[in-house]
Amino acid sequence: MNEIIEQRIQKLLYQMTPEEKVGQLQQCGPSLVGAFEVSFEELLNMMFDGRISQEEFGRLMGTAKQDYHEEDLRAGRIGSYNGIGDAETANRLQKIAVEETRLGIPLIFGYDVIHGFKTITPIPLAESCAFDPHLWERTGRMAAREATASGVHMTFAPMVDVAKDARWGRVSEGAGEDVLMNSLYGAAKVRGFQGEDLTAEDAMAACVKHFAAYGAVEAGRDYNRVDMSLQRLFEEYLPSYKACVDAGARAFMPAFNDINGVPCSVNGWLLKKVLREQWGFDGMTVSDANAIAECVNHGIAEDRREAAVQALEAGMDMDMTSNCFIENLTEALKDGEVSMEALDRAVGDILRVKFEMGLFEHPYRASAEREEAQLSQENRALALEAAVKSAVLLKNEKELLPLSKQTKIFLAGELAEQGDEMTGAWAIGAPGGICVSVREGLIKAGAVLVDTSEEAEVILAAIGEHKDQSGEASSRADISLPADQMEIFKAMKQTGKPVAVILFNGRPLAIPELAEQADAILEAWHPGVEAGNALAALVFGEAMPTGKLTTTFPYTTGQCPMYYAHINTGRPGGRAKFTSKYLDTPLEPVYPFGYGLSYTSYEYSGLQAEELEEAFRISVTVKNTGSRDGEEIVQCYVQDAAATGRVRPVRQLKAFEKVKIPAGESRAVSFMIPYSGLGYYDREMNYVVEEGEFRFYVGGDSANCLEISAQL
Ligand code: GLC
């Protein structure tokens, strides 16, 4: 706690009127107003109902202008904006706040900088497959430099929602199904976004989301309920958010969902007891869009005023665009429904972040000059590196890949031409036309592309999901390859030529047919602005695929949720009838967590476990048995084989290391696994580390490992 800042907060609170205090809690989004006579919502309904055409809707939207509510701003009724993405507008609004309001409290500008601002890098699910915290931090830093140039102070990221159900479209926005991966990813992004000094002009506060366990929505249906034991919540979901607190994140966004019946937006146990009392978080909380108002839909609040009162009392500081706070809290305060203490706490949290960021001294961080550096070649080079490292080679029969540049290639699939599809979800700051398409990348690399499959020696099929098939409000009840995309593959397969699939998707897909019939599959996800150049480098072997999956690929949607860290059950699935399995689908996934091939191969040997004072030391030797230099992601999983309080997962990722190994050579790799990290929550919610047998699994993925036991 910075005593000087705390004194400044108290001094300002003393000067503020109740209306000005409530104004600080209001985050405004630029709303659309236009020549149309009806509300935006009604206009949408008119289009949905077919009362106006999509073209007419588009024309009317073209007449819309942004309403920045300047009069409310001048009156001290706005403390923040969401979605201001240019320096000129940010500086103009900031000038009103600083020079035309009574107390001159600066605004804090929030924006969704999820995987890049203008230089869009691979979607988080893709980037997590690099298993590379340093890379994640570097791309976070780059995003912060670009976004702060356009006036952004805070990003609504990282999203660290552990997601084990591939039906949920937002699995694209995080680091997959594993809590360690999400923890490391989130902490790296917090460091990258915020940098070393929050007062620096290129520092961007991280707003960790969605707190909490949004990735566990029932049936993978977005915004749905979340219901689980506290043990599971604390073991498998909360650690990734805690890791971001420990990394110094200055903001948190409560999730849309409830946890065990209490919506996160009004969940005092979550927002006060866990986040602040147990974890020591002292930054600000900002609701998700309209989430406070939606507590009425949840049924936990009778009306908007009650939702506002419950949210403030529960520990919500800022209201993102629902207007429940600004419309109701001043009256609720007068009526004694909320306390001045609760109001001062919320305002204090927000002022703390504004003081910490130096916004009072330097309110104008946006700079048209610094905007010039956005989408620079340097930034594109980093996006290229990230796209290469995020790709996962899933299949490569007879080492079809890499191809020579003299190979006659027929490139199939509209996704090969559609550069804008390469950004994936949440690329809201990026203009169109900035992505290198697959075709452009191949041509630039000197590929011999032919016009018909008849002329081809090899067919590259660019297929998968379009970017709007994942992300928010994009759950799919069937995660197989979209039918039109499967038709492209089948047509290419019928030519009898070798078919290498380049897969674009924002979630794990159920692709057993591809796995069986394609000759090669390169998982590219949605790789960002350098898509075409990255894929050309990988297809022609100028770069080596090194990525590994951070989500399980099921055989069929019916297996969802499907994840590697499952429990054994009393009747582990097997060939015998009365065991835990399906009649109509294999028990194993098509591709397991941690899986990924390369243009070389590796052999694991000599696994050893030593019991040291505070940790196990696990050692292994990895040999590059191929003809190309490689880089292997060595993974170490642990199973608590002797827990007596509750059943434990058959394995959990506890460590990994990315190791460069020249062709034909070996490297020794060792992991220190602290005893303190091997515990679990017992039946009374005590965190316990039990003595007894621990099994270690070490290998190149979660399924094919060497195994050894050790005793604690
Ligand atoms: C959305 C998303 C959230 C995003 C926010 C602001 O509804 O749930 O992730 O940060 O609104 O755009």
XYZ file of C-alpha atoms and ligand atoms in Angstrom:
724
model
C 0.000 0.000 0.000
C 1.405 3.387 -1.029
C 0.778 5.752 1.873
C 1.034 8.905 -0.243
C -1.550 7.602 -2.682
C -3.821 6.588 0.171
C -3.597 10.116 1.606
C -4.375 11.596 -1.806
C -7.395 9.294 -2.101
C -8.752 10.338 1.280
C -8.185 14.020 0.529
C -10.049 13.757 -2.768
C -12.885 11.732 -1.259
C -13.315 14.486 1.314
C -13.765 17.035 -1.472
C -16.127 14.949 -3.608
C -19.905 15.226 -3.525
C -21.927 11.996 -3.487
C -22.874 12.656 -7.128
C -19.215 13.027 -8.111
C -18.389 9.818 -6.267
C -21.077 7.904 -8.120
C -19.872 9.491 -11.359
C -16.455 7.865 -10.866
C -18.134 4.450 -10.915
C -19.684 5.011 -14.335
C -17.969 3.481 -17.333
C -19.517 4.703 -20.527
C -19.350 3.000 -23.908
C -19.651 5.176 -26.985
C -23.252 4.497 -27.835
C -24.638 4.697 -31.341
C -27.082 7.449 -32.183
C -28.060 8.116 -35.727
C -30.620 9.410 -38.097
C -32.778 6.418 -37.378
C -35.910 7.224 -35.416
C -35.847 4.179 -33.148
C -33.419 2.879 -30.522
C -30.478 0.759 -31.628
C -32.086 -2.270 -29.977
C -35.325 -1.699 -31.863
C -33.400 -1.272 -35.093
C -31.767 -4.645 -34.481
C -35.163 -6.215 -33.862
C -36.470 -4.696 -37.075
C -33.654 -6.371 -38.952
C -34.035 -9.687 -37.135
C -37.782 -9.623 -37.851
C -37.137 -8.824 -41.482
C -38.944 -5.483 -41.234
C -35.847 -3.905 -42.741
C -33.236 -5.568 -44.909
C -29.644 -6.101 -43.802
C -28.606 -3.580 -46.430
C -31.023 -0.990 -45.003
C -29.749 -1.794 -41.518
C -26.182 -1.247 -42.709
C -27.117 2.013 -44.421
C -28.819 3.322 -41.278
C -25.884 2.224 -39.161
C -23.683 4.208 -41.513
C -25.629 7.301 -40.492
C -24.991 6.561 -36.828
C -22.499 8.613 -34.910
C -20.877 7.918 -31.628
C -22.396 9.708 -28.683
C -19.717 10.318 -26.066
C -22.120 11.940 -23.588
C -19.913 15.016 -23.174
C -22.485 16.835 -21.047
C -22.531 13.986 -18.536
C -18.752 14.055 -18.583
C -18.643 17.791 -17.858
C -21.084 17.242 -14.974
C -18.703 14.728 -13.356
C -20.981 11.775 -14.108
C -18.426 9.639 -16.024
C -15.191 8.153 -14.659
C -14.203 5.873 -17.532
C -14.884 4.880 -21.119
C -14.830 1.481 -22.804
C -13.898 1.244 -26.460
C -12.164 4.533 -27.266
C -9.520 3.381 -29.722
C -7.877 6.541 -31.072
C -5.624 9.198 -29.626
C -7.605 12.177 -30.831
C -10.903 11.130 -29.219
C -9.187 9.964 -26.030
C -7.333 13.250 -25.624
C -10.444 15.273 -26.410
C -12.510 13.498 -23.754
C -9.662 13.565 -21.252
C -9.353 17.317 -21.728
C -13.006 17.776 -20.783
C -12.547 15.605 -17.670
C -9.370 17.348 -16.554
C -10.153 20.932 -17.484
C -13.934 21.269 -17.433
C -15.062 19.269 -14.396
C -15.026 20.649 -10.860
C -12.284 18.404 -9.514
C -10.457 17.530 -12.756
C -10.274 13.791 -12.022
C -8.812 12.088 -15.138
C -10.640 9.360 -17.009
C -9.351 5.807 -17.288
C -9.901 4.325 -20.754
C -10.589 0.578 -21.028
C -10.435 -1.513 -24.195
C -10.465 -5.164 -25.256
C -6.827 -5.703 -26.186
C -7.020 -9.478 -26.073
C -4.343 -10.593 -28.537
C -2.920 -7.413 -29.998
C -4.325 -3.955 -30.708
C -3.472 -3.230 -34.363
C -0.822 -5.954 -34.828
C -3.097 -8.908 -34.139
C -1.198 -11.930 -32.809
C -2.566 -15.490 -32.594
C -5.671 -15.984 -30.473
C -4.748 -16.820 -26.865
C -5.677 -20.499 -27.268
C -3.200 -20.667 -30.143
C -0.445 -18.766 -28.371
C -0.797 -20.982 -25.301
C 0.291 -23.927 -27.497
C 3.746 -22.349 -27.689
C 4.255 -23.244 -23.990
C 6.358 -20.060 -23.857
C 5.768 -17.529 -21.027
C 8.501 -15.242 -22.360
C 6.759 -15.036 -25.733
C 3.418 -14.327 -24.049
C 4.989 -11.481 -22.091
C 6.636 -10.019 -25.203
C 3.438 -9.994 -27.247
C 1.643 -8.486 -24.251
C 4.230 -5.713 -24.080
C 3.869 -5.043 -27.805
C 0.078 -4.855 -27.472
C 0.444 -2.382 -24.611
C 2.766 -0.136 -26.618
C 0.326 -0.045 -29.519
C -2.837 0.376 -27.467
C -1.505 3.063 -25.098
C -0.470 5.124 -28.126
C -4.177 5.320 -28.931
C -5.137 6.276 -25.410
C -5.902 2.913 -23.833
C -5.028 2.774 -20.108
C -6.508 -0.616 -19.208
C -7.160 -3.769 -21.207
C -9.943 -6.233 -20.415
C -7.426 -9.035 -20.440
C -5.906 -11.533 -19.776
C -8.793 -13.946 -19.867
C -7.726 -16.906 -17.730
C -10.939 -18.913 -17.624
C -9.972 -22.591 -17.550
C -12.164 -24.143 -20.276
C -12.690 -27.901 -20.536
C -15.731 -27.871 -22.800
C -14.968 -27.246 -26.469
C -18.577 -26.286 -27.167
C -17.948 -22.964 -25.402
C -16.871 -20.389 -27.975
C -14.750 -18.413 -25.531
C -12.242 -21.241 -25.138
C -10.498 -19.288 -27.927
C -9.758 -16.398 -25.573
C -7.772 -18.227 -22.889
C -5.014 -20.804 -22.407
C -7.137 -23.938 -22.679
C -8.141 -26.641 -20.217
C -5.241 -26.655 -17.809
C -5.036 -24.494 -14.706
C -1.216 -24.298 -14.710
C -1.176 -23.130 -18.330
C -3.789 -20.457 -17.632
C -1.876 -19.380 -14.522
C 1.429 -18.993 -16.330
C -0.227 -17.419 -19.366
C -2.155 -14.916 -17.257
C 0.828 -13.900 -15.141
C 2.986 -13.416 -18.244
C 0.343 -11.231 -19.868
C -0.044 -9.119 -16.708
C 3.714 -8.526 -16.718
C 3.673 -7.751 -20.430
C 0.707 -5.394 -20.349
C 1.759 -3.468 -17.224
C 5.517 -3.428 -17.723
C 7.855 -2.414 -14.914
C 6.335 0.986 -14.159
C 2.620 1.718 -14.175
C 3.289 5.435 -14.648
C 5.122 4.815 -17.924
C 3.262 6.112 -20.973
C 3.181 2.598 -22.461
C 1.940 0.840 -19.302
C -1.497 -0.698 -19.636
C -3.317 -1.956 -16.548
C -4.422 -5.571 -16.811
C -8.050 -6.338 -16.000
C -8.177 -10.071 -15.287
C -11.308 -11.869 -16.434
C -13.802 -13.382 -16.117
C -13.839 -13.818 -12.385
C -14.627 -16.588 -11.873
C -14.881 -20.000 -13.550
C -16.772 -18.659 -16.587
C -15.179 -21.470 -18.590
C -17.197 -24.024 -16.627
C -20.602 -22.930 -17.940
C -22.937 -25.895 -18.016
C -23.166 -27.633 -21.408
C -20.648 -25.216 -22.844
C -23.491 -22.765 -23.456
C -22.347 -19.188 -23.045
C -23.617 -17.204 -20.044
C -25.036 -20.421 -18.502
C -24.852 -21.469 -14.844
C -21.673 -22.665 -13.093
C -22.101 -25.143 -10.284
C -19.287 -27.080 -8.634
C -17.777 -28.011 -5.302
C -15.581 -25.449 -3.576
C -12.790 -28.012 -3.670
C -12.940 -28.172 -7.446
C -13.271 -24.384 -7.746
C -10.141 -23.796 -5.673
C -8.131 -26.596 -7.266
C -9.025 -26.344 -10.958
C -10.278 -22.786 -11.626
C -9.298 -20.091 -9.107
C -5.478 -20.543 -9.237
C -5.233 -18.859 -12.663
C -6.853 -15.685 -11.323
C -4.739 -15.804 -8.158
C -1.609 -16.034 -10.306
C -2.608 -12.742 -11.924
C -3.094 -11.063 -8.538
C 0.376 -12.279 -7.575
C 1.736 -10.866 -10.838
C 0.383 -7.454 -9.844
C -2.795 -7.066 -11.898
C -4.574 -3.816 -11.061
C -8.123 -4.675 -12.147
C -10.552 -7.590 -12.176
C -13.729 -8.214 -14.121
C -16.392 -10.357 -12.407
C -17.966 -12.850 -14.782
C -21.473 -12.929 -16.225
C -22.174 -16.336 -14.690
C -23.263 -17.321 -11.226
C -21.228 -19.633 -9.025
C -23.452 -22.091 -7.184
C -26.423 -19.770 -7.596
C -24.821 -16.398 -6.779
C -24.013 -14.230 -9.824
C -20.388 -13.105 -9.696
C -21.433 -9.455 -10.095
C -23.136 -9.536 -6.689
C -21.029 -12.247 -5.054
C -19.519 -10.707 -1.924
C -17.851 -14.000 -0.932
C -15.979 -14.039 -4.242
C -15.232 -10.322 -4.643
C -14.413 -9.491 -1.043
C -13.572 -12.586 0.950
C -11.579 -14.463 -1.711
C -10.252 -11.705 -3.981
C -9.425 -9.077 -1.355
C -9.226 -10.701 2.074
C -7.633 -14.011 1.083
C -5.618 -12.890 -1.934
C -4.842 -9.277 -0.910
C -6.026 -7.681 -4.150
C -6.374 -3.884 -3.741
C -7.058 -2.753 -7.288
C -10.406 -2.050 -8.884
C -13.223 -4.254 -10.113
C -15.228 -3.389 -13.220
C -18.347 -5.281 -14.238
C -18.735 -7.057 -17.498
C -20.852 -5.265 -20.091
C -24.320 -4.599 -18.662
C -23.760 -7.403 -16.137
C -25.095 -5.475 -13.147
C -28.432 -4.875 -14.875
C -28.535 -8.532 -15.881
C -28.737 -9.548 -12.229
C -32.446 -8.806 -12.693
C -32.543 -11.485 -15.419
C -30.636 -13.821 -13.109
C -33.524 -13.312 -10.695
C -31.275 -12.313 -7.808
C -32.381 -8.643 -7.897
C -35.919 -7.351 -8.181
C -34.962 -4.303 -10.237
C -32.028 -2.230 -11.460
C -31.800 -0.302 -8.219
C -31.571 -3.477 -6.152
C -28.969 -4.838 -8.572
C -26.922 -1.657 -8.135
C -27.140 -1.844 -4.349
C -26.220 -5.546 -4.234
C -23.299 -5.098 -6.624
C -21.797 -2.156 -4.763
C -22.140 -3.891 -1.399
C -20.617 -7.084 -2.858
C -17.452 -5.292 -3.930
C -18.157 -4.146 -7.481
C -16.443 -0.801 -8.059
C -17.256 0.233 -11.640
C -20.351 -0.306 -13.760
C -19.599 -1.090 -17.393
C -22.372 0.512 -19.430
C -25.445 -0.774 -17.573
C -26.059 2.689 -16.002
C -27.448 0.993 -12.884
C -24.967 2.754 -10.622
C -25.343 6.238 -12.101
C -29.112 6.000 -12.141
C -29.640 4.659 -8.626
C -26.781 4.964 -6.135
C -27.169 8.625 -5.205
C -30.792 7.997 -4.227
C -29.939 4.671 -2.576
C -27.321 6.500 -0.501
C -29.866 9.125 0.575
C -32.292 6.345 1.496
C -29.633 4.533 3.507
C -29.730 1.481 1.248
C -26.006 1.744 0.641
C -23.401 3.127 3.003
C -21.020 5.983 2.307
C -18.330 3.499 3.391
C -19.197 1.165 0.521
C -19.282 4.065 -1.927
C -15.964 5.450 -0.696
C -14.420 1.994 -0.960
C -15.432 1.706 -4.631
C -14.317 5.215 -5.522
C -11.101 4.682 -3.583
C -10.253 1.530 -5.539
C -10.717 3.357 -8.830
C -8.790 6.436 -7.707
C -5.999 4.166 -6.469
C -5.452 2.774 -9.957
C -5.670 6.239 -11.523
C -3.090 7.557 -9.035
C -0.839 4.505 -9.493
C -0.867 5.037 -13.236
C 0.086 8.682 -12.810
C -2.988 9.817 -14.713
C -3.396 12.876 -12.495
C 0.104 14.063 -13.427
C 0.051 12.812 -17.038
C -3.557 12.460 -18.188
C -2.686 12.698 -21.895
C -0.816 9.490 -22.714
C -2.282 9.053 -26.165
C 0.017 10.224 -28.919
C -0.628 10.380 -32.635
C 3.159 10.179 -33.077
C 3.353 6.892 -31.155
C 0.392 5.644 -33.175
C 2.718 5.751 -36.183
C 4.591 2.764 -34.741
C 1.512 0.559 -34.748
C 1.709 -2.375 -37.199
C 5.435 -1.730 -37.630
C 7.647 -4.345 -39.307
C 9.160 -5.052 -35.893
C 5.731 -5.756 -34.470
C 4.830 -7.902 -37.450
C 8.007 -9.895 -36.946
C 6.944 -10.703 -33.394
C 3.459 -11.654 -34.634
C 5.117 -13.954 -37.160
C 7.232 -15.589 -34.458
C 4.140 -16.096 -32.310
C 2.137 -17.595 -35.189
C 4.915 -20.054 -35.995
C 5.305 -21.098 -32.356
C 1.544 -21.470 -31.900
C 1.041 -23.914 -34.743
C 0.694 -27.618 -33.872
C 1.549 -30.413 -36.303
C -1.123 -33.043 -35.677
C -0.355 -35.487 -38.468
C 2.356 -35.934 -41.083
C 2.074 -39.280 -42.886
C 5.217 -40.344 -44.707
C 6.695 -36.970 -43.779
C 4.672 -35.285 -46.488
C 5.613 -31.955 -44.886
C 7.716 -29.931 -45.313
C 7.278 -29.467 -49.061
C 9.864 -28.207 -51.494
C 9.058 -24.881 -53.131
C 9.121 -26.640 -56.468
C 6.167 -28.795 -55.472
C 3.093 -28.116 -57.608
C 0.554 -27.127 -54.980
C -3.186 -26.674 -55.395
C -4.521 -24.457 -52.638
C -8.139 -25.218 -51.710
C -10.618 -23.562 -49.386
C -11.909 -19.994 -49.226
C -10.093 -19.483 -45.939
C -6.853 -19.479 -47.955
C -7.921 -16.193 -49.542
C -9.694 -14.587 -46.589
C -6.986 -12.720 -44.709
C -9.455 -10.961 -42.416
C -10.589 -14.357 -41.089
C -7.099 -14.944 -39.749
C -7.507 -12.542 -36.810
C -9.957 -14.736 -34.955
C -12.297 -13.330 -32.299
C -11.664 -10.045 -30.462
C -9.588 -8.144 -32.988
C -11.806 -5.068 -32.597
C -9.013 -2.503 -32.938
C -7.643 -3.897 -36.165
C -8.605 -2.469 -39.543
C -9.459 -4.827 -42.402
C -6.883 -5.899 -44.945
C -3.889 -6.144 -42.621
C -3.529 -9.921 -42.515
C -1.320 -11.868 -44.903
C -3.558 -14.584 -46.334
C -2.355 -18.139 -46.850
C -2.237 -17.629 -50.602
C -0.308 -14.369 -50.304
C 2.162 -15.962 -47.919
C 2.770 -18.963 -50.132
C 3.249 -16.816 -53.231
C 5.601 -14.452 -51.386
C 7.612 -17.486 -50.276
C 7.984 -18.631 -53.896
C 5.479 -21.480 -53.962
C 4.529 -23.140 -57.271
C 0.750 -22.824 -57.101
C -1.269 -24.440 -59.860
C -4.820 -23.599 -60.878
C -6.396 -27.030 -60.725
C -6.130 -30.048 -58.479
C -5.489 -32.117 -61.614
C -2.150 -30.350 -62.149
C -1.192 -30.618 -58.499
C 1.333 -32.914 -56.857
C 0.082 -31.969 -53.387
C -3.121 -30.294 -52.247
C -3.155 -27.823 -49.358
C -6.688 -27.571 -47.958
C -7.222 -24.429 -45.873
C -10.359 -25.310 -43.916
C -11.918 -24.833 -40.489
C -14.008 -22.272 -38.624
C -14.560 -18.672 -39.614
C -13.630 -16.204 -36.897
C -17.240 -15.557 -35.857
C -17.731 -19.235 -35.032
C -15.791 -18.828 -31.798
C -15.457 -16.100 -29.200
C -18.300 -14.577 -27.198
C -21.858 -15.828 -27.720
C -20.496 -18.448 -30.147
C -21.075 -21.787 -28.449
C -21.566 -24.675 -30.868
C -23.678 -27.729 -30.029
C -21.733 -29.648 -32.672
C -17.962 -29.118 -32.740
C -17.269 -31.096 -35.865
C -15.759 -29.366 -38.874
C -18.478 -27.176 -40.391
C -20.187 -29.144 -43.167
C -19.174 -26.838 -46.021
C -15.559 -27.182 -44.935
C -15.771 -30.966 -44.780
C -17.113 -30.919 -48.342
C -13.973 -29.129 -49.486
C -11.823 -31.765 -47.827
C -13.789 -34.664 -49.300
C -13.585 -33.170 -52.791
C -9.840 -32.814 -52.464
C -9.473 -36.319 -51.033
C -11.315 -37.708 -54.070
C -8.596 -36.432 -56.383
C -6.329 -39.137 -54.996
C -3.578 -36.581 -54.464
C -1.895 -36.199 -51.063
C -3.900 -33.698 -48.995
C -2.300 -31.584 -46.282
C -4.903 -29.784 -44.188
C -4.196 -26.357 -42.698
C -6.799 -26.064 -39.948
C -8.161 -22.697 -38.816
C -10.306 -22.789 -35.700
C -11.005 -21.063 -32.391
C -11.708 -24.218 -30.364
C -10.812 -27.914 -30.392
C -12.769 -29.604 -33.194
C -14.038 -33.171 -33.418
C -12.118 -34.225 -36.543
C -11.806 -38.030 -36.567
C -12.325 -38.165 -40.351
C -9.558 -35.682 -40.996
C -7.310 -37.518 -38.536
C -7.898 -40.717 -40.472
C -7.991 -39.501 -44.065
C -5.764 -36.446 -44.308
C -2.116 -37.060 -45.098
C -1.035 -34.165 -42.922
C -2.754 -31.739 -40.546
C -1.212 -28.464 -39.410
C -3.288 -26.802 -36.682
C -2.951 -23.067 -37.324
C -5.835 -21.784 -35.145
C -6.509 -18.112 -35.982
C -2.897 -16.974 -36.313
C -3.209 -13.206 -36.763
C -1.738 -10.667 -39.153
C 1.221 -12.812 -40.228
C -0.829 -15.944 -40.921
C 0.289 -16.500 -44.506
C 3.960 -15.891 -43.846
C 3.971 -18.180 -40.803
C 2.243 -21.002 -42.647
C 4.530 -20.677 -45.647
C 7.566 -20.919 -43.365
C 6.133 -24.026 -41.714
C 4.918 -25.702 -44.934
C 8.309 -25.244 -46.633
C 10.331 -26.169 -43.535
C 11.942 -22.789 -43.009
C 10.438 -23.037 -39.547
C 9.828 -26.135 -37.451
C 6.413 -26.858 -35.925
C 6.968 -27.035 -32.159
C 3.560 -26.258 -30.627
C 1.637 -28.655 -28.376
C -2.116 -28.733 -27.729
C -3.431 -27.048 -24.607
C -6.865 -28.555 -25.158
C -8.071 -32.083 -25.779
C -9.513 -32.844 -29.224
C -12.535 -35.149 -28.710
C -13.848 -37.692 -31.202
C -17.298 -36.258 -30.984
C -19.229 -33.476 -29.296
C -20.947 -36.049 -27.125
C -17.745 -36.538 -25.160
C -17.676 -32.890 -24.043
C -16.483 -31.813 -21.581
C -13.365 -33.904 -22.242
C -10.040 -33.209 -20.576
C -6.842 -35.033 -19.640
C -6.812 -34.309 -15.883
C -9.842 -36.509 -15.251
C -10.380 -38.830 -12.291
C -10.117 -42.600 -12.558
C -13.634 -43.548 -11.363
C -14.326 -46.900 -9.729
C -14.605 -48.500 -13.157
C -12.039 -46.916 -15.450
C -13.116 -47.212 -19.066
C -11.849 -50.312 -20.800
C -12.915 -53.239 -22.962
C -15.041 -54.863 -20.282
C -18.691 -53.916 -20.564
C -19.301 -52.596 -17.099
C -16.725 -49.822 -17.224
C -16.985 -46.048 -17.680
C -17.195 -45.477 -21.446
C -19.580 -44.941 -24.365
C -21.188 -47.639 -26.496
C -20.663 -45.669 -29.693
C -17.433 -43.714 -29.282
C -13.846 -44.524 -28.298
C -12.817 -43.477 -24.823
C -9.625 -41.747 -25.919
C -9.542 -38.352 -27.645
C -8.444 -37.954 -31.245
C -5.530 -35.836 -29.970
C -4.622 -35.550 -26.272
C -3.590 -32.516 -24.272
C 0.089 -31.704 -24.790
C 0.234 -33.461 -28.171
C 2.151 -32.094 -31.149
C 4.480 -33.537 -33.778
C 7.551 -32.030 -35.388
C 9.711 -32.486 -38.483
C 12.022 -34.535 -36.315
C 11.394 -37.117 -33.595
C 12.359 -37.618 -29.981
C 13.107 -40.504 -27.638
C 12.727 -40.304 -23.853
C 14.829 -42.406 -21.484
C 16.394 -42.578 -18.041
C 13.517 -41.153 -16.004
C 14.566 -40.631 -12.361
C 12.897 -39.266 -9.219
C 14.728 -38.004 -6.151
C 13.115 -36.958 -2.868
C 14.871 -33.770 -1.723
C 14.223 -31.551 1.304
C 11.368 -29.496 -0.129
C 10.777 -30.975 -3.566
C 11.027 -33.924 -5.886
C 13.696 -33.643 -8.564
C 12.535 -35.413 -11.714
C 15.115 -36.022 -14.424
C 14.928 -37.436 -17.931
C 17.050 -37.682 -21.076
C 15.571 -36.625 -24.408
C 17.210 -37.573 -27.696
C 16.533 -36.008 -31.067
C 16.373 -39.129 -33.196
C 15.605 -37.305 -36.446
C 17.680 -35.519 -39.070
C 16.671 -31.954 -38.265
C 17.539 -29.792 -35.291
C 14.474 -29.496 -33.096
C 12.873 -27.965 -30.026
C 10.815 -30.242 -27.796
C 8.343 -29.262 -25.079
C 9.095 -31.762 -22.339
C 6.153 -32.177 -19.996
C 6.003 -33.423 -16.412
C 2.699 -34.671 -14.976
C 1.982 -35.864 -11.444
C -0.612 -38.132 -9.853
C -1.241 -38.246 -6.115
C -1.700 -41.991 -5.850
C -2.274 -42.089 -2.113
C -4.714 -39.280 -1.320
C -7.204 -40.382 1.331
C -9.365 -37.253 1.566
C -10.678 -37.033 -1.984
C -10.030 -38.732 -5.311
C -7.344 -37.077 -7.397
C -6.870 -36.668 -11.192
C -4.986 -39.391 -13.024
C -2.405 -36.758 -13.857
C -1.868 -33.020 -13.694
C 0.673 -30.895 -15.516
C 3.132 -29.570 -12.935
C 6.039 -28.385 -15.103
C 7.319 -28.173 -18.653
C 10.459 -27.054 -20.416
C 11.097 -26.167 -24.049
C 14.484 -27.644 -25.017
C 16.503 -27.082 -28.209
C 18.080 -30.404 -29.241
C 20.313 -30.660 -32.346
C 19.736 -33.638 -34.639
C 21.154 -36.844 -33.163
C 21.984 -35.286 -29.810
C 20.512 -35.750 -26.338
C 19.726 -33.337 -23.549
C 19.167 -33.964 -19.854
C 16.094 -32.199 -18.501
C 15.150 -31.941 -14.838
C 12.198 -30.496 -12.976
C 11.906 -29.419 -9.343
C 8.386 -30.225 -8.108
C 7.847 -28.604 -4.690
C 5.946 -30.722 -2.186
C 3.800 -27.676 -1.366
C 2.288 -27.753 -4.861
C 1.123 -31.361 -4.564
C -1.725 -30.780 -2.171
C -5.485 -30.704 -2.536
C -8.509 -29.493 -0.560
C -9.852 -32.173 1.743
C -13.503 -32.718 2.700
C -13.372 -29.830 5.137
C -11.694 -27.515 2.602
C -8.306 -27.705 4.305
C -5.384 -27.621 1.871
C -3.404 -30.767 2.644
C -0.264 -32.389 1.234
C -0.439 -36.044 2.145
C 2.528 -38.382 2.502
C 2.569 -41.462 0.318
C 3.099 -42.425 -3.303
C 3.268 -39.884 -6.112
C 3.507 -41.035 -9.719
C 5.369 -38.937 -12.288
C 4.662 -39.063 -16.006
C 7.180 -37.399 -18.318
C 6.903 -37.166 -22.089
C 6.031 -35.172 -25.195
C 2.308 -35.185 -24.421
C -0.101 -36.155 -21.625
C -0.792 -39.666 -22.954
C 2.588 -41.075 -24.022
C 4.912 -40.816 -21.042
C 7.574 -42.602 -19.099
C 6.339 -43.296 -15.561
C 8.044 -43.496 -12.195
C 6.871 -43.511 -8.583
C 8.314 -41.709 -5.591
C 7.398 -41.497 -1.931
C 6.720 -38.355 0.054
C -18.015 -8.458 -23.303
C -17.150 -9.564 -22.751
C -15.918 -9.087 -22.026
C -15.436 -7.779 -22.632
C -16.506 -6.745 -22.350
C -16.111 -5.357 -22.874
O -19.356 -8.760 -23.118
O -17.764 -10.518 -21.910
O -14.940 -10.133 -22.112
O -14.202 -7.391 -22.036
O -17.771 -7.121 -22.901
O -16.131 -5.325 -24.234
